[in-house]
Short mmCIF file of C-alpha atoms in Angstrom, two decimals:
data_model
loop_
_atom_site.label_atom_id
_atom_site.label_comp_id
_atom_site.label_asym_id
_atom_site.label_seq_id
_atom_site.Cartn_x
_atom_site.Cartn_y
_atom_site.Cartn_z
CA UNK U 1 -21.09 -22.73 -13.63
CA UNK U 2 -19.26 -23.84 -10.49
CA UNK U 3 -19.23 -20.51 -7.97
CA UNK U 4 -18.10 -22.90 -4.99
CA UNK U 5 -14.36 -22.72 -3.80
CA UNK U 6 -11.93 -24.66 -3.92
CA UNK U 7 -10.01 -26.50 -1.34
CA UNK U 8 -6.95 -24.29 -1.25
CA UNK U 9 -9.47 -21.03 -1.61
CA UNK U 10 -11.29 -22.36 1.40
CA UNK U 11 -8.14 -23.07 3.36
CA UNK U 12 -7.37 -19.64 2.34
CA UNK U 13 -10.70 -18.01 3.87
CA UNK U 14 -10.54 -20.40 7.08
CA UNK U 15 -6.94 -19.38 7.48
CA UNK U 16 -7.86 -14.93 7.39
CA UNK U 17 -11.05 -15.84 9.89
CA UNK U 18 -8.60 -17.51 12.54
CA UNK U 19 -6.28 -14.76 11.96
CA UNK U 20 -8.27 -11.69 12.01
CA UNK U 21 -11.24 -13.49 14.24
CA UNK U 22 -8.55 -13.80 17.48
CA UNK U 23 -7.83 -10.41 17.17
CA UNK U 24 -11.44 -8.48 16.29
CA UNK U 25 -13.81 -10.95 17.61
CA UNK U 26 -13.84 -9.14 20.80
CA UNK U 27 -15.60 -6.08 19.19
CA UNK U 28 -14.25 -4.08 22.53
CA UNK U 29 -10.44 -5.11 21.33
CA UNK U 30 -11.08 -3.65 17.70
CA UNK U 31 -12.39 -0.30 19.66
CA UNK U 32 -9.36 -0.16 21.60
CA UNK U 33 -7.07 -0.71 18.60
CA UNK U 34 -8.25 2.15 16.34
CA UNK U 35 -8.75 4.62 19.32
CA UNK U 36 -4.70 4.61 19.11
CA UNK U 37 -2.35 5.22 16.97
CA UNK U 38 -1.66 4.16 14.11
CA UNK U 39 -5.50 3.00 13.76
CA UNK U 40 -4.50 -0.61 13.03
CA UNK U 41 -2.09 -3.27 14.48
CA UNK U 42 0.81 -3.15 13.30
CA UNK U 43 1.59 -6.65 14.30
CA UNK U 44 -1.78 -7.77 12.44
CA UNK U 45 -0.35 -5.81 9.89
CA UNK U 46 3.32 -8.04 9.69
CA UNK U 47 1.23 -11.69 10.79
CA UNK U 48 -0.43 -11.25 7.22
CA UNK U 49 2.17 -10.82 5.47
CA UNK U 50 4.08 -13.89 6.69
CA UNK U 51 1.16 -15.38 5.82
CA UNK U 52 1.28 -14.69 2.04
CA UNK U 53 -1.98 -12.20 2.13
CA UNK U 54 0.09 -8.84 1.50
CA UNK U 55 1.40 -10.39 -1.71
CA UNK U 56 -1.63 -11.86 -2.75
CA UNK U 57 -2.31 -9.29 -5.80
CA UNK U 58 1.34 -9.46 -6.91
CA UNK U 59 3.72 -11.62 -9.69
CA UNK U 60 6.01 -13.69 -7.49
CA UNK U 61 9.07 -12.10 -9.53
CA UNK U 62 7.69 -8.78 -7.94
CA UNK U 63 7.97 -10.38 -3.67
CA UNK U 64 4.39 -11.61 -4.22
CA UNK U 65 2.32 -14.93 -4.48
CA UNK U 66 0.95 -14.47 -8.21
CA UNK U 67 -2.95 -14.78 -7.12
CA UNK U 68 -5.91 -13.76 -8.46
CA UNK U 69 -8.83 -11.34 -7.86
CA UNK U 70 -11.15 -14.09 -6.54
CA UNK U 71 -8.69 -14.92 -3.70
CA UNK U 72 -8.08 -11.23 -2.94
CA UNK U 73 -11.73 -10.94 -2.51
CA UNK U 74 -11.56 -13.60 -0.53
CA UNK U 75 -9.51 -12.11 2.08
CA UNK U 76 -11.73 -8.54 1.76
CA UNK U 77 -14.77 -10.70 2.55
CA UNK U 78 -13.19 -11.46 5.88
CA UNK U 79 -11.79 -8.19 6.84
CA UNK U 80 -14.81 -6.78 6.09
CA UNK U 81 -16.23 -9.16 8.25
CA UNK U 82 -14.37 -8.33 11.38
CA UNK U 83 -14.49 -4.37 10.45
CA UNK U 84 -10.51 -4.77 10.30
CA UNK U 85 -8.44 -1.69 9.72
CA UNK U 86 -5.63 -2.33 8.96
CA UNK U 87 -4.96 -0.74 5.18
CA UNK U 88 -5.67 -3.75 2.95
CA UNK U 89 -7.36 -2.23 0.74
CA UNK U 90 -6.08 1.37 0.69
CA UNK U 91 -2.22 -0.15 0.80
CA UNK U 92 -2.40 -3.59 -0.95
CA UNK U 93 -5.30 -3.10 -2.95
CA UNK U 94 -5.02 0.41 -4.26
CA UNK U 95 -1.64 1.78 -4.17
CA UNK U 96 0.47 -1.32 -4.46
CA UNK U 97 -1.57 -1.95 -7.44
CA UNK U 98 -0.95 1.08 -9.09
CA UNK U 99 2.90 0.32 -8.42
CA UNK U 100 1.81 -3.14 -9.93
CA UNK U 101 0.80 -1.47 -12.68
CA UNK U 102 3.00 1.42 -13.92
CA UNK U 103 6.42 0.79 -12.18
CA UNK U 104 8.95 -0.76 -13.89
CA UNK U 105 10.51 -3.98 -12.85
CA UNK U 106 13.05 -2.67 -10.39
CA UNK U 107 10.40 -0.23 -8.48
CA UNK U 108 8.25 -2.96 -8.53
CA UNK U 109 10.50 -5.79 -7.54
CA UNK U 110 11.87 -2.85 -4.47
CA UNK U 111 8.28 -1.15 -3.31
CA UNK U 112 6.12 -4.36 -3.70
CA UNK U 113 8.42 -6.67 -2.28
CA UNK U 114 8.72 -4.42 0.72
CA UNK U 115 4.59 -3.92 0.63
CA UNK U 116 4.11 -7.85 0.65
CA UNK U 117 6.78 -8.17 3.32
CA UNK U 118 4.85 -6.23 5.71
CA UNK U 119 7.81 -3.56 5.66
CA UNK U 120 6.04 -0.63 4.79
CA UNK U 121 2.77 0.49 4.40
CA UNK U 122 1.56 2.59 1.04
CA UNK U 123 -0.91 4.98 0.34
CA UNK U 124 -2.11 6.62 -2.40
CA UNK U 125 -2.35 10.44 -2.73
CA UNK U 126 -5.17 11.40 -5.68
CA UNK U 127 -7.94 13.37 -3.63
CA UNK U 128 -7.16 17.56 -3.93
CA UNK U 129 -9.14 20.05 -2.10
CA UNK U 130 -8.52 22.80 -4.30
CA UNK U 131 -6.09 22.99 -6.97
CA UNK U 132 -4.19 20.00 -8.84
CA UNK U 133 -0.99 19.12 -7.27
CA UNK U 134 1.53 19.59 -10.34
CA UNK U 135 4.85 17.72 -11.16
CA UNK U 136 7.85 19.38 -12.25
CA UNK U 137 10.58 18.59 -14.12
CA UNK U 138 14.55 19.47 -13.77
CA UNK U 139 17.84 18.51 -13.89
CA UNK U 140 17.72 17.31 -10.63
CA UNK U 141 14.75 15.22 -11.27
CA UNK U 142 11.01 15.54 -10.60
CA UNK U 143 9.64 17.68 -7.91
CA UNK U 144 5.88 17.76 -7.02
CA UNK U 145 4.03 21.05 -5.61
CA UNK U 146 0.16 21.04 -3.76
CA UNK U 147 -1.92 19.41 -1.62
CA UNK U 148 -3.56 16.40 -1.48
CA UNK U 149 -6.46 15.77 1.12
CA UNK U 150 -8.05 12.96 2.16
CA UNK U 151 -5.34 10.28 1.61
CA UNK U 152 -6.33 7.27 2.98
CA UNK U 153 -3.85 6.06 5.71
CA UNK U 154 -1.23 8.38 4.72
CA UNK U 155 -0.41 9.53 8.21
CA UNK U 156 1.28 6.36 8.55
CA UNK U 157 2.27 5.37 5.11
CA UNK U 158 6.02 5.12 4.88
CA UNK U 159 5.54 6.23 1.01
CA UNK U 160 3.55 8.12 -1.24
CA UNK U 161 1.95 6.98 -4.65
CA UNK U 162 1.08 10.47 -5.84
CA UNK U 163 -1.21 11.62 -9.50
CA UNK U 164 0.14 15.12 -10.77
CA UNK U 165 -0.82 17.45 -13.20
CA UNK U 166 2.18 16.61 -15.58
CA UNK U 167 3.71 19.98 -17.67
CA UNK U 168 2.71 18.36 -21.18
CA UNK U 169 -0.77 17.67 -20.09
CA UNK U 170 -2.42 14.78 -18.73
CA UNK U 171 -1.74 12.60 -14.95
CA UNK U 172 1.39 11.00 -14.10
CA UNK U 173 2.06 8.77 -11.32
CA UNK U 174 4.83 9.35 -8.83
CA UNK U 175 6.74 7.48 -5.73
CA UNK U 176 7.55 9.84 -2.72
CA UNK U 177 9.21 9.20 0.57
CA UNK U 178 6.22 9.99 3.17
CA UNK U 179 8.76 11.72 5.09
CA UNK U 180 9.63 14.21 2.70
CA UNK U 181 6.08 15.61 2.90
CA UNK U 182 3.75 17.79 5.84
CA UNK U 183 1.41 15.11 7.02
CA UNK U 184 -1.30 16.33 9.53
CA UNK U 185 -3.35 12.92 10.17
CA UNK U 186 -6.48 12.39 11.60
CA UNK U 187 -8.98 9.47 12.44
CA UNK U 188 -11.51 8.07 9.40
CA UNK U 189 -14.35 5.86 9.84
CA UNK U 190 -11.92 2.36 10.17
CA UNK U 191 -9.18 4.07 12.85
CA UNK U 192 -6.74 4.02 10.23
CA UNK U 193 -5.37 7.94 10.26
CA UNK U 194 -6.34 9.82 6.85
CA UNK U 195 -3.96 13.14 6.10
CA UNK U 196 -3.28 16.04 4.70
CA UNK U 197 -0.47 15.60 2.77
CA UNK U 198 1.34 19.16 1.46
CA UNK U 199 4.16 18.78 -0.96
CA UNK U 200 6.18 21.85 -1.35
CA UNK U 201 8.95 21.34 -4.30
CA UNK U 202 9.03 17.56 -2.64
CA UNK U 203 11.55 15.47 -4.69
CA UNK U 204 9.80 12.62 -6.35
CA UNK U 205 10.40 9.75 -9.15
CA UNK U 206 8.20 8.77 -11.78
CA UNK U 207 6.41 5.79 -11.82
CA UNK U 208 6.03 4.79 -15.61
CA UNK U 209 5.90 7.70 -18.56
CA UNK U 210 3.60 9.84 -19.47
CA UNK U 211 0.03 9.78 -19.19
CA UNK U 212 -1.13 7.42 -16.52
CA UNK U 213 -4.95 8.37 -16.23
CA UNK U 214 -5.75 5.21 -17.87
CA UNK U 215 -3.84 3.31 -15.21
CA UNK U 216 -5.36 4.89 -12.60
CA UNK U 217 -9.03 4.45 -13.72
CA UNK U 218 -8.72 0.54 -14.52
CA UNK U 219 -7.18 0.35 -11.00
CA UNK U 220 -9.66 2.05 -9.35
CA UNK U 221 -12.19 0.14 -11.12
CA UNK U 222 -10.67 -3.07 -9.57
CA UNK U 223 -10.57 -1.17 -6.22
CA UNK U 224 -14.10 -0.51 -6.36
CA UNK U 225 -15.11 -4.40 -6.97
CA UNK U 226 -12.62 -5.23 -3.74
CA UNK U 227 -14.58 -2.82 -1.40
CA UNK U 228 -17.40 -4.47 -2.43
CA UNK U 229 -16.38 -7.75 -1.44
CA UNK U 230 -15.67 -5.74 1.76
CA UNK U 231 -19.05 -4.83 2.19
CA UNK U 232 -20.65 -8.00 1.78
CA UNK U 233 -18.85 -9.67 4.12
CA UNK U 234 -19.97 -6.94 6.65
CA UNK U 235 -23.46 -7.13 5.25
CA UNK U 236 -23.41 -10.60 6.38
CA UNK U 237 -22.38 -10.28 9.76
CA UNK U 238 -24.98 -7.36 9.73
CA UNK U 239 -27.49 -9.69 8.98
CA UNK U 240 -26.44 -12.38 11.33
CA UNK U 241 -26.19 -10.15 14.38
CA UNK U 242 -29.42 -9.04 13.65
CA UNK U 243 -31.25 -11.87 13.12
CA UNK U 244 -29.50 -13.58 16.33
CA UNK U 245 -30.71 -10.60 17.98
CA UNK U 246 -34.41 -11.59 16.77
CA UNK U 247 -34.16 -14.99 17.94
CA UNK U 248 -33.29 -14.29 21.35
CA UNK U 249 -34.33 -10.39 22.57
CA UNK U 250 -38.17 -10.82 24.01
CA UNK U 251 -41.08 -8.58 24.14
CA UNK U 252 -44.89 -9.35 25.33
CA UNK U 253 -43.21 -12.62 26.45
CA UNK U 254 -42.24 -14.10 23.38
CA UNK U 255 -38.71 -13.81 21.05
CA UNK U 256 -39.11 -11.03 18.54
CA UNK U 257 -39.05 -13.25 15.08
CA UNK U 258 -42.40 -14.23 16.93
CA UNK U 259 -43.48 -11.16 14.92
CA UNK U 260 -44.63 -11.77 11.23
CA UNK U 261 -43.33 -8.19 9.77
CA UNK U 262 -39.90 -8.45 11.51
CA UNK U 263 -39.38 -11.79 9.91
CA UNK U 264 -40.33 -10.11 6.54
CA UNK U 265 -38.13 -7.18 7.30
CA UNK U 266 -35.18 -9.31 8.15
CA UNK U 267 -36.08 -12.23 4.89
CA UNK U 268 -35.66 -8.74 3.05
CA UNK U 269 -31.95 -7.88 4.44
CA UNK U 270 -31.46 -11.45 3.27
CA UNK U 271 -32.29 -10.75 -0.50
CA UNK U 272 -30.73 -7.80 -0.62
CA UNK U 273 -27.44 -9.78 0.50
CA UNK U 274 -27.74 -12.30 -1.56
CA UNK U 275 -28.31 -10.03 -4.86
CA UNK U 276 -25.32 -7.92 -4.07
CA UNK U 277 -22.83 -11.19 -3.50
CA UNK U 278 -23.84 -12.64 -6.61
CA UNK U 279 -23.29 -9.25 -8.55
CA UNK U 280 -19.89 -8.76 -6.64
CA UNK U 281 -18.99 -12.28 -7.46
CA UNK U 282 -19.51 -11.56 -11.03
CA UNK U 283 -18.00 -8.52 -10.96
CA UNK U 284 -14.89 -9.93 -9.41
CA UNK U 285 -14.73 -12.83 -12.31
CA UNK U 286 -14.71 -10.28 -14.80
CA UNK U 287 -12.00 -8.19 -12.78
CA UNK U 288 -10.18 -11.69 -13.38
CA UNK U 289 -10.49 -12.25 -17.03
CA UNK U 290 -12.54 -9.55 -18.64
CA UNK U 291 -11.54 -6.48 -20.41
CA UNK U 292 -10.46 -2.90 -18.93
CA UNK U 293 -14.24 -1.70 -20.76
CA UNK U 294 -15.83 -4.58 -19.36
CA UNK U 295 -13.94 -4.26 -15.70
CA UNK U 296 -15.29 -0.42 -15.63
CA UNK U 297 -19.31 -1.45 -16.79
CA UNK U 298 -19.18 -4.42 -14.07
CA UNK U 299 -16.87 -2.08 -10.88
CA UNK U 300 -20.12 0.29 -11.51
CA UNK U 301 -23.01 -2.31 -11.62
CA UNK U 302 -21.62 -3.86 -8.65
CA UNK U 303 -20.43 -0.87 -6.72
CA UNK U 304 -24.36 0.96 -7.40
CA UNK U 305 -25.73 -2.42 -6.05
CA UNK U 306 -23.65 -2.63 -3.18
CA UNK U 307 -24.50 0.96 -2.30
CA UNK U 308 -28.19 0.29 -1.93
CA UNK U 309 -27.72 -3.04 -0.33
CA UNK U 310 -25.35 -1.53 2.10
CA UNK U 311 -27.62 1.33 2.84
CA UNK U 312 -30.75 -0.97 3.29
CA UNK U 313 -29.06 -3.83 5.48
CA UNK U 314 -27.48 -1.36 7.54
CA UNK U 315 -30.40 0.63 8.83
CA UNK U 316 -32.62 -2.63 8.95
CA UNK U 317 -29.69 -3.82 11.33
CA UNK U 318 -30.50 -1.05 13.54
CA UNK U 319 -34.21 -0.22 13.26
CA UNK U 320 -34.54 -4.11 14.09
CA UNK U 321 -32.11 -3.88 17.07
CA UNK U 322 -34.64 -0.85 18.13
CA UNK U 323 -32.57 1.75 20.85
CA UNK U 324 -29.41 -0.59 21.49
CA UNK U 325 -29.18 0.04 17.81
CA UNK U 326 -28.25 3.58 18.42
CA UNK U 327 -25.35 3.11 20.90
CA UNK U 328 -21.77 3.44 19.83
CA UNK U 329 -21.38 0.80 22.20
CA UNK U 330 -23.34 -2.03 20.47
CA UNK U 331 -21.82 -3.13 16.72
CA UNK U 332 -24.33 -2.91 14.29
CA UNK U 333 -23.66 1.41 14.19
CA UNK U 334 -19.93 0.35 13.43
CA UNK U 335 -20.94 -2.30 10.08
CA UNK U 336 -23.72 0.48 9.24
CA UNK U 337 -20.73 3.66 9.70
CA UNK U 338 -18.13 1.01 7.69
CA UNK U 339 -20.74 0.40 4.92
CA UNK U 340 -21.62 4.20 4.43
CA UNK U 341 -17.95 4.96 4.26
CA UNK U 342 -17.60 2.24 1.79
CA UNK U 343 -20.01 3.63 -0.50
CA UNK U 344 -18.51 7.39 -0.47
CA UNK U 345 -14.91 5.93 -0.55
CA UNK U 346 -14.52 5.73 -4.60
CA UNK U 347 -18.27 7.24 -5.97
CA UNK U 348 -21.59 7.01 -3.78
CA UNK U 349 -24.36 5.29 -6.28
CA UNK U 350 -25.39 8.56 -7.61
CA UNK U 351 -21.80 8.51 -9.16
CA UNK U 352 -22.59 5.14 -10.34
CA UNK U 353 -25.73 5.78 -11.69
CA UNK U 354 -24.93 8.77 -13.80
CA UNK U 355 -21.65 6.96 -15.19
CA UNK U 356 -24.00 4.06 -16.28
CA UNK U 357 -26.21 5.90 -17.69
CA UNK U 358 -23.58 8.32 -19.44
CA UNK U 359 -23.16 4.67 -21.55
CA UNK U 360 -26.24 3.67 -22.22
CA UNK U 361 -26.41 5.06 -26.06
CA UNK U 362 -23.55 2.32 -26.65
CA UNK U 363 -26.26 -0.41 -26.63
CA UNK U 364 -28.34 -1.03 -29.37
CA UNK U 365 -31.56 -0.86 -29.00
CA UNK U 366 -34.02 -4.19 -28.44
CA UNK U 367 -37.09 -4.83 -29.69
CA UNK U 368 -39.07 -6.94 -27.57
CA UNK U 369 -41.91 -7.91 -29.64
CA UNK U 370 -38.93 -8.74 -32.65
#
């Protein structure tokens, strides 16, 4: 099987690294941009969409450019390798695909076009501190009631895609206008401002019928193989800051990959890389053509290896960069903060682990000496 890319893939990759590279390659300019509001650039934010990478994800009837998962992964590979923050994957990834999903053609055709346009940016509100948020029904329409808490880049989102406890049991999806809501934001791990979102009889439409927990799982799912294309492509810049940092820092006179164990250290980073893009690669084939069973077995295989990969490159990338390691000045914190983030974003590996194993009486059994 052929894993290579090809050309218009590649011109795709090459054409997010010279985007994203001008702006973040100073690692100083990415600090200054998330120490102020919003968290991200904004004009970033518009220069991808008039590139096509907003609507990447979407139908073309819907104001996207009908791609696939593989060349959405592509582009999370390079903002993960940068540490960008503007809300691809919150916004694109994650909300407009729920629109994607359960709108019909008109919200679709209205919130997605806007989303791939670089118009407006979209969160998703699902995460409750206490109690569920809960939809209401009138003659005036639906109404929402609760809090949600964190929501991912909702301080700036200009809507809302919002799960509700819905009065004949179950979730159902809704669109709200972010300023028809109390938002108090505050900074997350990437700059972009998380919130407190508090809906108090907030007027909101429906976004599909019924039930929509199914919807929201599968999405998630695909969510989950997306961050970890995000997190290998800051493993790998992880891995080649450090090792650049072997090659050239000196102690007793000589360059540190003078040192045996450090090599051995660093040629273990390496595997643990290379195991975790070829599961993520396989995960996002399957997110391509598989089933929604087989998407949710593969988003956890992938997302549990990615977890322990990230966790192991990430404090190799400092113990190896010994006490520059430790400064919020120097990078290698920042992938290692990004990487930890990304494994507590949508279910740590323990979350993964316990969901795999909550399956593993589907399998027959094997008999090896059969």
């Amino acid at each position: 099987m052929d894993f290579t890319y090809d050309d218009e893939q590649q011109a795709l990759r090459d054409a997010v690294r010279g985007l994203v590279g001008k702006k973040y390659a100073d690692f100083e300019n990415r600090r200054r941009t998330v120490a102020d509001d919003p968290g991200f650039d904004e004009d970033l934010w518009k220069a991808l969409a008039e590139m096509g990478i907003l609507g990447l994800p979407f139908d073309e009837e819907d104001g996207g450019t009908g791609a696939g998962p593989v060349e959405t992964s592509i582009v999370a590979q390079e903002l993960g390798r940068v540490l960008a923050p503007e809300p691809f994957l919150s916004s694109v990834v994650l909300a407009g695909g729920l629109v994607a999903m359960a709108g019909s053609d008109e919200q679709r055709a209205e919130v997605l076009g806007a989303l791939s346009a670089g118009e407006i940016v979209l969160a998703f509100a699902h995460d409750e501190p206490g109690e569920a948020v809960v939809a209401t029904d009138s003659s005036e329409g639906w109404s929402l009631t609760g809090v949600k808490e964190p929501v991912l880049h909702g301080a700036r989102a200009d809507r809302l895609v919002v799960s509700a406890a819905l009065p004949e049991g179950g979730t159902g999806l809704f669109l709200v206008d972010g300023s028809a809501t109390t938002r108090t934001g505050y900074a997350t791990y990437d700059g972009g401002r998380a919130a407190r979102v508090t809906f108090d009889a907030t007027p909101a439409v429906a976004l599909g019928e019924g039930d929509q927990s199914t919807v929201i799982a599968l999405v998630l799912d695909g969510t989950r193989v997306m961050a970890g294309n995000q997190a290998v492509g800051a493993m790998e810049v992880a891995l080649e800051t450090t090792t650049a940092y072997l090659k050239s820092r000196k102690q007793f006179g000589v360059t540190l990959n003078t040192f045996q164990a450090l090599n051995f250290r660093a040629a273990d980073m390496y595997v643990s890389l290379e195991l975790t893009k070829s599961i993520v690669a396989w995960a996002t084939m399957v997110l391509a053509e598989g089933t929604p069973e087989e998407v949710t077995d593969a988003a956890a295989r992938a997302s549990l290896q990615v977890s322990r990969a990230g966790r192991h490159v990430g404090q190799e990338a400092i113990q190896l960069h010994g006490g520059i390691g430790m400064t919020a000045e120097y990078s290698v914190g920042s992938y290692t903060s990004h990487l930890t983030a990304l494994d507590h974003m949508f279910g740590d590996g323990n979350h993964h682990v316990r969901a795999l194993a909550s399956r593993v009486g589907d399998y027959d059994e094997v008999d090896p000496l059969a």
